[in-house]
Amino acid sequence: MNQPTRPCVNPFVLAELIDAAPSRVRKRLDKEPDVAQQWEWQSNDTGWSVSTGEETVAIALKLGIVDTIEALKCSCLLSPRCFHILACVNTLQSAAPSSLGSQPDGGLECPPQETATTSTNPSNNSTTTLVTLDNDQLLATKQVQHELALLARVGGRRADLLRQSGLLRAAHTCRAAGLVKLGNGMLRLVESARRLRDNSDTADAHALAEGLADALQQSERLLQNVLVPQSLVGQSRREFMPCDVGKLMGVCAEPVLTLSGYAGVVVFLQDIDSRFAAGKQELFSVNHARPGGSQWIAQSYRGGIDMGTQTLQAAEVCRSQLLVQNLTTSADGRLGKGTSTRWVLTQRASELRPLSQGRFGKLLAEQIRGIFDSAAHALADRGAGWDLIAFDAQVLGAQGPSLLVRVRDGAVAGWKLRIAIDNPLLPFRENLSLLARCPGLVLRCLGRLRLQAAGEVDLLAISNADDEGWIELSDDASEHNDQSEHNCQSEHNCQSDRNRILPRLKLEDAWKGVCNVGFERLQRLHVEGVQRWSSEVTLDGETQPVRGEFEGSPLDGLEPLRRRQVAIALGGRHAVAELSSQAHRRDRRQLAQRFQHTAVELLDLLAVAAQERETGSDTHGTEKGQVALRLERIYLANHLYLQNAARHFQKQLWLS
């Protein structure tokens, strides 16, 4: 595993090194991809020095990044085409797109370079900018499709240096042609394949499968349409447009920690003037992130964010009412912080209840439907905080790595409040463990709804809630962990003396009624009215990372098809069972018994396409490209089918 202090490398420099290296050097590194981890790395004033035992590699840095081949020197005679340099660079993490001078679309990885324009007000999503692709962009997209077809044929586990180089060259061609979004997606796909091939702790097979499908879908949309939305092409600089919003209210603050090496904070703000106007964007975000680890998160929260001509604390912005002039915002709701804007912090009006205004004051079912409706649109069109949900809940106890609660008007019997980021420097786990020791505590919760897991929410903020209608719990929290859904809903098992006062939060005055669970640490003194603290509670088990947006559940009966999807991403066509095999017949029978006729047809098509033999050498031959692309098209069709089926299924689970 790479040391966090080591530099990043421009992925296109890695591609040049791979292309320039002799075949024997590439084959040697394919057999020992992590050999450089065993060498001695030392930092110095100019960069890094790596001792291999016999030779020494010198790495010069520019802004913390290996940006050119000339920055790499080795004491051997073959430098820079030697094994030592290639092995060292191969262990470095690829630099995020934003580090190379462009902003990743829809990401939270670094502050954007803001440019204001006089386009239509984005708070009313009525227009979409369309662009026409030129010849260079079409050729770059076709090159991407060819490389993706080859990747699906061999799989991520067998994606050697030569295959990674092809993907990186395709990404470089896309970025040079102006296809920013597709180029960034290709870079993320290469990073997923590298981690998987190197057996990294952060390797994720589902992320690789999702990345392959997303890149295929983008390339198909680019080639099938004469005019495409600007959001599909992407922009190296985020476009900011004037916005007529003049009064905002802080909602909450959320930590940001990405695998690409960025950390910071995002503050969600709510338009309290036009929150009831139909079609108006209501939630906005202010982002503050930079390269670094989790230790930078607390500093970015307590430190200052440059907003206009002044510096404001994120801890204050998320709890205040703001008056704004000359406000600009991007299409996805990120607010501009340029010097032309004017920000004034005022005390939040007393009639405004925290976490209960605007869309957060709607019925729970209406909020859930709105989130699923937004999920049907492209990510760039969903807006800031599109998946945030607010609800009243009563604590039952701990269940595995989650806090089990009963939700007012919730269709699912027992909701699980999850840890958003499981990091020892963030108080998520400690706070949920403390709350689990207070059965009966009634909370107003704000969290990110997990669309792929009904009844699960990543908890972000809490405040006091109205305890009218709730009942006192007599059972210990540990007894609630194994209760059935019937017991979670049964008043007979949970009811005790109604005259006893339910526990309530007693937050610090500086928190102004809201606790950001990822930043403030709760203690016993913050909860009053507890008749008896439950025994020491630990949220056992590791938290599950958020997978694909609509990964679905085994309950939908599509698990055999879902396994094939991941198998192709990992092992290529050889990982798919043959049409006449017992495994294929078993999965086919399982789907047919559930009347999943479309899934049966897709399963057969995957098996047939995976067994197609390709002719010709490993070149850009027309015949070979057509055969390889057939598997890609079926893979993409399978992805879209699973995505839409899971969306429908999970929506029914959340609301039924």
XYZ file of C-alpha atoms in Angstrom:
656
model
C 0.000 0.000 0.000
C 1.406 3.404 -0.950
C 2.537 5.699 1.810
C 0.202 8.688 2.045
C 3.119 11.163 1.896
C 4.460 9.882 -1.417
C 3.859 12.043 -4.500
C 1.302 11.519 -7.219
C 2.149 10.946 -10.862
C 0.626 12.425 -13.969
C -1.090 9.359 -15.519
C 0.031 10.398 -18.990
C 3.670 10.327 -17.871
C 3.089 6.741 -16.741
C 1.622 5.919 -20.150
C 4.705 7.341 -21.908
C 7.033 5.316 -19.683
C 5.090 2.112 -20.359
C 5.142 2.688 -24.103
C 8.870 3.466 -24.096
C 9.886 0.506 -21.908
C 11.165 -2.653 -23.624
C 8.840 -5.650 -23.573
C 11.127 -7.578 -21.208
C 10.890 -4.724 -18.684
C 7.084 -4.682 -18.875
C 6.881 -8.467 -18.466
C 9.181 -8.339 -15.450
C 7.072 -5.672 -13.780
C 3.840 -7.542 -14.565
C 5.211 -10.447 -12.522
C 6.252 -8.173 -9.628
C 3.943 -5.107 -9.708
C 4.678 -4.075 -6.103
C 8.437 -4.733 -6.044
C 9.194 -1.029 -5.479
C 7.282 -1.102 -2.209
C 10.145 -3.094 -0.715
C 12.746 -0.502 -1.708
C 13.910 2.307 0.563
C 12.067 5.589 -0.066
C 13.426 8.841 1.376
C 12.179 12.393 0.863
C 14.535 15.322 0.349
C 14.394 19.006 -0.550
C 13.907 18.411 -4.272
C 11.645 15.345 -4.140
C 12.346 11.695 -3.381
C 15.252 9.282 -3.528
C 14.633 5.539 -3.888
C 17.380 3.020 -3.173
C 16.884 -0.333 -4.905
C 19.950 -1.878 -3.292
C 22.146 -1.568 -6.375
C 20.782 1.538 -8.084
C 19.243 4.850 -6.979
C 16.209 6.553 -8.495
C 15.830 10.337 -8.098
C 12.327 11.832 -8.396
C 12.005 15.608 -8.776
C 8.602 17.104 -8.016
C 6.639 20.030 -9.406
C 3.860 21.119 -7.050
C 3.981 17.679 -5.431
C 3.417 15.814 -8.722
C 5.695 13.879 -11.081
C 4.747 15.829 -14.188
C 7.446 15.018 -16.777
C 9.736 12.131 -17.688
C 12.722 14.474 -17.292
C 11.950 14.590 -13.546
C 12.935 10.912 -13.254
C 16.595 9.873 -13.119
C 18.245 6.530 -12.388
C 21.894 5.651 -11.794
C 21.665 2.729 -14.249
C 22.603 3.083 -17.911
C 19.075 2.433 -19.260
C 17.462 5.492 -17.625
C 14.679 6.557 -18.166
C 13.579 3.334 -19.919
C 14.792 1.154 -17.075
C 12.931 -1.227 -14.818
C 13.702 0.794 -11.670
C 11.992 4.008 -12.795
C 8.958 2.201 -14.185
C 8.566 0.163 -10.982
C 8.748 3.289 -8.795
C 6.272 5.285 -10.874
C 3.889 2.321 -11.089
C 3.483 2.314 -7.299
C 2.542 6.005 -7.151
C -1.055 7.077 -7.093
C -2.345 8.741 -10.243
C -2.897 12.460 -9.829
C -6.520 13.547 -9.725
C -7.698 15.384 -12.859
C -7.979 18.621 -10.877
C -4.281 18.435 -10.019
C -3.472 18.518 -13.731
C -5.228 21.798 -14.355
C -8.875 20.790 -14.814
C -11.856 20.225 -12.616
C -13.543 16.805 -12.392
C -17.211 17.058 -13.239
C -19.516 16.592 -10.300
C -16.694 15.774 -7.921
C -15.818 17.109 -4.506
C -12.101 16.757 -5.023
C -10.904 20.336 -5.216
C -12.204 23.864 -5.512
C -13.053 24.851 -9.092
C -11.646 27.662 -11.133
C -14.710 29.867 -11.325
C -15.826 31.708 -14.456
C -19.051 33.691 -14.467
C -21.278 33.967 -17.519
C -24.606 35.565 -18.321
C -26.426 32.311 -19.160
C -29.851 31.329 -17.951
C -30.451 31.277 -14.186
C -29.672 27.698 -13.032
C -32.231 27.815 -10.240
C -34.772 27.147 -12.967
C -33.701 24.002 -14.849
C -35.501 24.821 -18.075
C -32.665 24.938 -20.616
C -29.838 22.594 -21.552
C -26.782 23.630 -23.530
C -26.173 21.379 -26.549
C -22.858 21.045 -28.379
C -21.831 19.447 -31.676
C -18.936 16.981 -31.611
C -16.076 17.601 -34.016
C -14.080 14.964 -35.888
C -11.300 14.757 -33.258
C -13.831 14.083 -30.522
C -15.507 11.338 -32.547
C -12.159 9.658 -33.236
C -11.234 9.888 -29.539
C -14.546 8.287 -28.566
C -14.002 5.410 -31.015
C -10.539 4.852 -29.554
C -12.081 4.690 -26.089
C -14.620 2.095 -27.229
C -11.864 -0.049 -28.723
C -9.812 0.031 -25.502
C -12.882 -0.699 -23.377
C -13.697 -3.674 -25.588
C -10.220 -5.081 -25.051
C -10.476 -4.510 -21.299
C -13.765 -6.399 -21.110
C -12.227 -9.231 -23.115
C -9.270 -9.733 -20.736
C -10.725 -8.385 -17.458
C -9.249 -6.091 -14.835
C -7.171 -8.801 -13.166
C -5.314 -9.435 -16.433
C -4.978 -5.786 -17.439
C -1.191 -5.693 -17.749
C 0.933 -2.602 -18.250
C 0.345 -2.589 -21.994
C -3.424 -2.635 -21.556
C -3.224 0.124 -18.917
C -1.124 2.167 -21.297
C -3.809 1.840 -23.982
C -6.463 3.078 -21.572
C -4.275 5.985 -20.483
C -3.560 6.969 -24.089
C -7.288 6.912 -24.825
C -7.893 9.134 -21.780
C -5.191 11.537 -22.975
C -6.758 11.681 -26.439
C -10.151 12.480 -24.915
C -8.813 15.292 -22.766
C -6.846 16.725 -25.695
C -10.041 16.703 -27.797
C -12.074 18.382 -25.057
C -14.001 15.312 -23.827
C -13.250 16.092 -20.194
C -15.854 13.867 -18.561
C -15.023 10.750 -20.573
C -11.287 11.330 -20.086
C -11.680 11.628 -16.319
C -13.810 8.487 -16.272
C -11.092 6.585 -18.125
C -8.493 7.736 -15.591
C -10.647 6.501 -12.719
C -11.125 3.195 -14.537
C -7.363 2.751 -14.926
C -6.860 3.503 -11.233
C -9.456 0.866 -10.299
C -7.752 -1.702 -12.538
C -4.328 -0.896 -11.076
C -5.506 -1.311 -7.508
C -7.199 -4.562 -8.347
C -4.191 -5.977 -10.161
C -1.839 -4.886 -7.351
C -4.133 -6.467 -4.699
C -4.455 -3.109 -2.955
C -6.530 -2.780 0.207
C -8.652 -0.174 -1.580
C -9.393 -2.377 -4.605
C -13.108 -2.562 -5.399
C -14.472 -4.953 -8.028
C -17.859 -3.223 -8.063
C -16.205 0.150 -8.721
C -14.361 -1.391 -11.675
C -17.588 -2.862 -13.092
C -19.438 0.428 -12.643
C -16.577 2.415 -14.174
C -16.444 0.167 -17.235
C -20.203 0.428 -17.752
C -20.249 4.207 -17.248
C -17.448 4.747 -19.787
C -19.262 2.523 -22.278
C -22.519 4.389 -21.768
C -20.879 7.789 -22.235
C -19.089 6.718 -25.405
C -22.288 5.231 -26.857
C -24.236 8.431 -26.198
C -21.488 10.530 -27.783
C -21.453 8.460 -30.973
C -25.207 8.022 -31.377
C -26.207 11.695 -31.187
C -25.324 14.634 -33.390
C -26.006 17.088 -30.563
C -25.094 16.129 -26.995
C -25.568 17.995 -23.688
C -22.625 20.025 -22.457
C -22.770 18.067 -19.188
C -21.944 14.868 -21.112
C -18.875 16.437 -22.732
C -17.716 18.067 -19.506
C -15.735 21.221 -18.892
C -12.183 21.753 -17.694
C -13.415 24.804 -15.806
C -16.729 24.725 -14.013
C -19.109 27.311 -15.460
C -20.706 29.675 -12.956
C -23.797 31.707 -13.758
C -25.515 34.596 -11.967
C -28.179 33.553 -9.477
C -30.964 35.689 -8.041
C -30.886 34.051 -4.603
C -30.287 36.637 -1.878
C -30.935 34.833 1.412
C -29.590 31.426 2.454
C -29.692 29.327 5.599
C -27.031 26.847 6.674
C -28.199 23.233 6.868
C -25.201 21.085 7.823
C -21.527 20.385 7.138
C -20.198 17.097 5.768
C -16.588 15.819 5.739
C -14.982 15.042 2.376
C -12.346 12.299 2.060
C -11.622 10.817 -1.364
C -9.459 7.903 -2.493
C -7.790 10.262 -4.955
C -6.139 12.089 -2.053
C -8.392 15.079 -1.308
C -9.947 16.053 2.006
C -12.031 18.933 3.300
C -15.580 19.989 4.001
C -18.768 20.729 2.073
C -21.432 23.022 3.583
C -25.036 22.696 2.407
C -27.114 25.873 2.238
C -30.847 26.294 1.666
C -32.682 29.048 -0.181
C -35.315 30.186 2.316
C -36.904 32.833 0.074
C -38.048 30.679 -2.844
C -38.073 27.257 -1.168
C -41.762 26.739 -1.975
C -41.557 27.847 -5.624
C -42.053 24.995 -8.064
C -39.058 24.103 -10.222
C -36.624 26.268 -8.261
C -33.316 24.901 -7.025
C -33.409 24.936 -3.252
C -30.152 23.420 -1.973
C -26.649 24.716 -2.721
C -23.171 23.763 -1.567
C -19.925 25.511 -0.680
C -16.872 23.288 -1.031
C -13.449 23.605 0.527
C -11.018 20.767 -0.206
C -7.364 20.307 -1.020
C -4.819 17.481 -1.380
C -4.295 15.833 1.984
C -5.469 13.201 4.440
C -8.138 13.077 7.122
C -6.108 15.371 9.403
C -6.971 18.249 7.035
C -10.744 17.767 7.511
C -10.940 19.248 11.024
C -8.710 22.141 10.008
C -10.893 22.960 7.018
C -13.993 22.901 9.258
C -12.612 25.105 12.017
C -10.421 27.184 9.750
C -11.562 29.676 7.187
C -13.137 29.433 3.745
C -12.440 32.317 1.379
C -15.902 33.568 0.445
C -15.934 36.814 -1.464
C -13.664 39.346 0.212
C -13.711 37.712 3.641
C -12.854 34.428 5.329
C -15.665 32.542 7.087
C -15.614 29.411 9.234
C -17.486 26.396 7.899
C -18.626 25.702 11.468
C -20.367 29.099 11.506
C -21.663 29.122 7.934
C -23.577 25.859 8.407
C -25.446 27.313 11.426
C -26.156 30.837 10.262
C -28.430 32.792 7.998
C -26.602 34.467 5.129
C -27.393 37.544 3.070
C -25.709 37.342 -0.333
C -25.172 39.726 -3.253
C -23.854 38.952 -6.749
C -24.182 35.245 -6.142
C -23.058 32.792 -8.841
C -23.665 29.062 -9.017
C -22.897 26.106 -11.266
C -25.489 23.820 -12.813
C -25.110 21.284 -9.996
C -25.645 23.858 -7.245
C -22.080 24.644 -6.218
C -21.790 28.306 -5.190
C -19.093 30.609 -6.468
C -16.750 32.202 -3.934
C -15.197 34.876 -6.135
C -14.327 38.348 -4.912
C -17.391 39.854 -6.606
C -19.784 38.115 -4.192
C -20.747 39.648 -0.850
C -21.580 37.473 2.166
C -23.049 38.638 5.487
C -23.626 36.182 8.344
C -26.633 36.820 10.569
C -28.338 34.869 13.320
C -30.850 32.300 12.122
C -34.445 33.471 12.534
C -36.193 31.904 15.510
C -39.149 30.685 13.434
C -36.843 28.605 11.226
C -36.505 25.133 12.731
C -33.215 23.368 11.972
C -33.416 20.485 9.479
C -37.158 21.081 8.945
C -37.446 23.823 6.328
C -38.504 23.616 2.707
C -38.172 20.132 1.227
C -37.060 18.767 4.618
C -40.449 19.688 6.062
C -42.344 17.503 3.579
C -43.775 14.088 4.339
C -41.204 11.300 4.426
C -42.691 9.441 1.448
C -42.682 12.630 -0.620
C -38.996 13.210 0.154
C -38.109 9.646 -0.861
C -40.036 9.911 -4.137
C -38.268 13.175 -4.924
C -34.852 11.555 -4.382
C -35.652 8.634 -6.685
C -37.019 11.032 -9.304
C -33.758 13.001 -9.174
C -31.737 9.787 -9.457
C -33.283 9.141 -12.873
C -31.456 12.208 -14.260
C -27.779 12.627 -15.076
C -25.547 13.339 -12.089
C -24.769 16.868 -13.292
C -28.494 17.696 -13.394
C -29.443 16.484 -9.919
C -28.287 19.474 -7.903
C -26.540 19.780 -4.567
C -27.796 17.560 -1.766
C -30.252 15.761 -4.051
C -30.117 12.589 -1.912
C -30.406 14.241 1.529
C -33.415 13.314 3.661
C -34.708 14.594 7.039
C -36.869 12.586 9.457
C -37.800 12.052 13.112
C -36.474 8.884 14.712
C -36.357 7.158 18.088
C -33.227 5.276 19.111
C -33.619 1.524 19.708
C -29.994 0.469 20.046
C -27.023 -0.830 18.107
C -27.169 -3.408 15.344
C -23.823 -4.401 13.911
C -22.037 -1.287 12.639
C -25.305 0.711 12.604
C -27.648 2.592 14.918
C -31.116 1.007 14.835
C -33.993 3.503 15.026
C -37.762 3.621 14.633
C -38.769 6.311 12.137
C -42.011 8.259 12.236
C -44.115 7.385 9.162
C -41.365 5.105 7.846
C -42.455 2.219 5.597
C -39.392 0.127 6.511
C -39.768 -1.318 10.015
C -36.353 -0.496 11.470
C -34.012 2.011 9.829
C -30.244 1.743 10.181
C -28.217 4.917 10.577
C -24.792 4.194 9.092
C -21.318 5.633 9.495
C -20.678 7.896 6.511
C -16.838 7.810 6.697
C -15.234 5.258 9.005
C -12.016 7.050 9.947
C -10.457 7.232 13.437
C -9.955 11.004 13.138
C -13.671 11.559 12.488
C -16.188 11.092 15.345
C -18.865 9.240 13.338
C -18.386 5.881 15.087
C -18.021 7.382 18.586
C -21.156 9.510 18.206
C -23.335 6.660 16.959
C -22.029 4.421 19.753
C -23.028 7.019 22.351
C -26.498 7.452 20.836
C -26.972 3.672 20.878
C -26.659 3.787 24.676
C -29.713 6.084 24.932
C -32.736 3.944 23.948
C -35.839 6.085 23.665
C -33.959 9.226 22.586
C -35.940 11.118 19.933
C -33.917 12.882 17.228
C -34.422 14.995 14.155
C -31.982 13.409 11.688
C -30.489 14.531 8.404
C -28.661 11.995 6.290
C -27.852 10.691 2.838
C -30.354 8.078 1.722
C -28.774 4.872 0.388
C -30.782 4.161 -2.712
C -29.338 0.665 -3.073
C -30.255 -0.429 0.484
C -33.777 0.181 1.747
C -33.867 1.426 5.339
C -30.228 2.578 5.456
C -29.128 6.211 5.774
C -25.672 7.748 6.269
C -26.214 10.046 9.265
C -24.802 13.579 8.865
C -26.529 15.829 11.428
C -28.969 15.628 14.354
C -31.063 18.019 16.427
C -33.911 17.819 18.915
C -37.303 16.647 17.699
C -40.835 16.876 19.035
C -41.326 13.854 21.342
C -45.123 13.949 21.114
C -46.499 10.556 20.154
C -43.343 8.639 21.028
C -43.266 6.017 23.784
C -40.793 5.213 26.534
C -38.670 2.135 25.882
C -38.375 -0.324 28.740
C -36.073 -2.845 27.076
C -32.317 -2.511 27.148
C -30.735 -1.427 23.878
C -28.999 -4.766 23.500
C -32.359 -6.577 23.552
C -33.551 -4.502 20.609
C -30.686 -5.542 18.354
C -32.212 -8.949 17.571
C -35.873 -7.937 17.535
C -37.959 -8.887 14.541
C -39.683 -6.289 12.399
C -42.897 -7.105 14.234
C -41.311 -6.270 17.587
C -39.884 -3.024 16.189
C -43.417 -1.913 15.380
C -45.182 -3.376 18.394
C -46.143 -0.882 21.053
C -46.892 -3.727 23.418
C -43.222 -4.764 23.669
C -41.808 -1.238 23.746
C -44.333 0.623 25.947
C -43.698 1.437 29.614
C -44.592 4.273 31.940
C -45.832 7.111 29.676
C -45.390 9.624 32.456
C -41.595 9.276 32.372
C -39.741 11.908 30.374
C -38.024 10.780 27.192
C -34.287 11.530 26.843
C -33.467 14.706 24.959
C -30.408 16.337 23.455
C -28.823 19.211 25.333
C -26.344 20.544 22.827
C -23.806 23.290 23.400
C -24.953 26.835 22.749
C -22.281 27.287 20.078
C -23.826 24.441 18.061
C -27.117 26.393 17.780
C -29.311 23.314 18.000
C -27.527 21.177 15.375
C -24.728 18.638 15.806
C -22.721 17.771 12.703
C -22.039 14.122 13.465
C -18.858 14.040 11.374
C -17.242 16.962 13.236
C -18.605 17.517 16.793
C -18.026 14.832 19.431
C -21.021 13.993 21.606
C -20.573 13.276 25.316
C -22.896 12.143 28.124
C -23.543 15.721 29.173
C -25.140 16.338 25.765
C -28.019 13.961 26.599
C -30.375 14.668 29.492
C -33.269 12.699 30.959
C -31.678 9.262 30.591
C -33.240 7.047 33.252
C -30.632 4.335 32.830
C -27.699 4.246 30.481
C -27.443 0.957 28.654
C -24.315 -1.133 28.928
C -21.228 -0.167 26.964
C -22.044 -0.318 23.271
C -19.648 -0.828 20.369
C -20.754 -0.711 16.768
C -19.238 -4.048 15.779
C -18.102 -4.842 12.274
C -16.743 -2.853 9.366
C -18.955 -0.418 7.540
C -19.932 -1.376 4.025
C -18.769 1.098 1.380
C -21.397 2.636 -0.831
C -21.405 0.545 -4.008
C -22.947 1.309 -7.355
C -25.820 3.699 -7.250
C -28.403 1.017 -7.970
C -26.581 -2.187 -7.119
C -29.845 -3.667 -5.930
C -30.508 -6.465 -3.481
C -30.449 -10.271 -3.746
C -34.162 -10.093 -2.954
C -34.886 -8.876 -6.481
C -33.844 -12.243 -7.932
C -31.225 -10.793 -10.291
C -28.130 -11.887 -8.404
C -27.034 -14.414 -11.111
C -27.001 -11.628 -13.702
C -25.241 -9.285 -11.299
C -22.506 -11.856 -10.705
C -21.907 -12.136 -14.450
C -21.496 -8.370 -14.653
C -18.734 -8.317 -12.027
C -17.140 -11.493 -13.408
C -16.608 -9.897 -16.832
C -15.067 -6.797 -15.268
C -12.677 -8.956 -13.231
C -11.789 -11.864 -15.498
C -13.060 -10.959 -18.939
C -14.905 -13.326 -21.235
C -13.164 -16.395 -19.774
C -14.886 -15.769 -16.415
C -18.377 -16.319 -17.901
C -19.799 -19.842 -17.739
C -20.445 -21.518 -21.080
C -23.959 -21.816 -22.439
C -23.997 -25.595 -21.921
C -22.415 -25.579 -18.463
C -24.207 -26.683 -15.336
C -23.613 -23.280 -13.688
C -25.310 -21.466 -16.568
C -28.280 -23.830 -16.584
C -28.683 -23.418 -12.818
C -28.660 -19.616 -12.990
C -30.968 -19.658 -15.987
C -33.443 -21.863 -14.151
C -33.316 -19.622 -11.081
C -34.182 -16.548 -13.146
C -36.913 -18.358 -15.090
C -38.587 -19.504 -11.872
C -38.925 -15.836 -10.881
C -40.372 -14.979 -14.319
C -37.346 -12.792 -15.122
C -37.578 -13.455 -18.860
C -35.507 -10.436 -19.947
C -32.792 -11.432 -17.480
C -32.780 -14.967 -18.927
C -32.256 -13.585 -22.428
C -29.421 -11.303 -21.269
C -27.774 -14.207 -19.440
C -27.810 -16.278 -22.635
C -26.478 -13.408 -24.729
C -23.596 -12.827 -22.302
C -22.658 -16.507 -22.469
C -22.780 -16.560 -26.270
C -20.828 -13.309 -26.715
C -18.180 -14.367 -24.190
C -17.427 -17.505 -26.204
C -17.025 -15.686 -29.529
C -13.536 -16.248 -30.888
C -11.746 -13.214 -32.229
C -9.479 -13.241 -35.266
C -6.465 -11.170 -36.093
C -3.683 -9.742 -33.995
C -4.036 -7.264 -31.153
C -4.544 -4.258 -33.429
C -7.328 -1.892 -34.380
C -8.727 -4.273 -37.005
C -12.283 -3.620 -38.122
C -13.434 -7.228 -37.912
C -11.893 -7.733 -34.516
C -13.246 -4.448 -33.183
C -16.773 -5.422 -34.226
C -16.579 -8.829 -32.540
C -15.099 -7.424 -29.330
C -17.629 -4.616 -29.251
C -20.507 -7.102 -29.331
C -19.645 -8.269 -25.822
C -19.372 -4.632 -24.778
C -22.835 -3.786 -26.036
C -24.402 -6.716 -24.213
C -22.444 -5.824 -21.084
C -23.820 -2.283 -21.312
C -27.366 -3.543 -21.947
C -27.032 -5.773 -18.897
C -25.850 -2.822 -16.804
C -28.763 -0.614 -17.868
C -31.257 -3.395 -17.202
C -29.855 -4.041 -13.710
C -29.753 -0.323 -12.963
C -33.383 0.321 -13.887
C -34.655 -2.873 -12.265
C -32.838 -2.082 -9.022
C -34.122 1.504 -9.049
C -37.719 0.325 -9.320
C -37.246 -2.457 -6.765
C -35.520 -0.304 -4.151
C -38.102 2.462 -4.536
C -40.864 -0.028 -3.775
C -38.961 -1.269 -0.713
C -38.486 2.266 0.597
C -42.157 3.189 0.146
C -44.124 -0.050 0.499
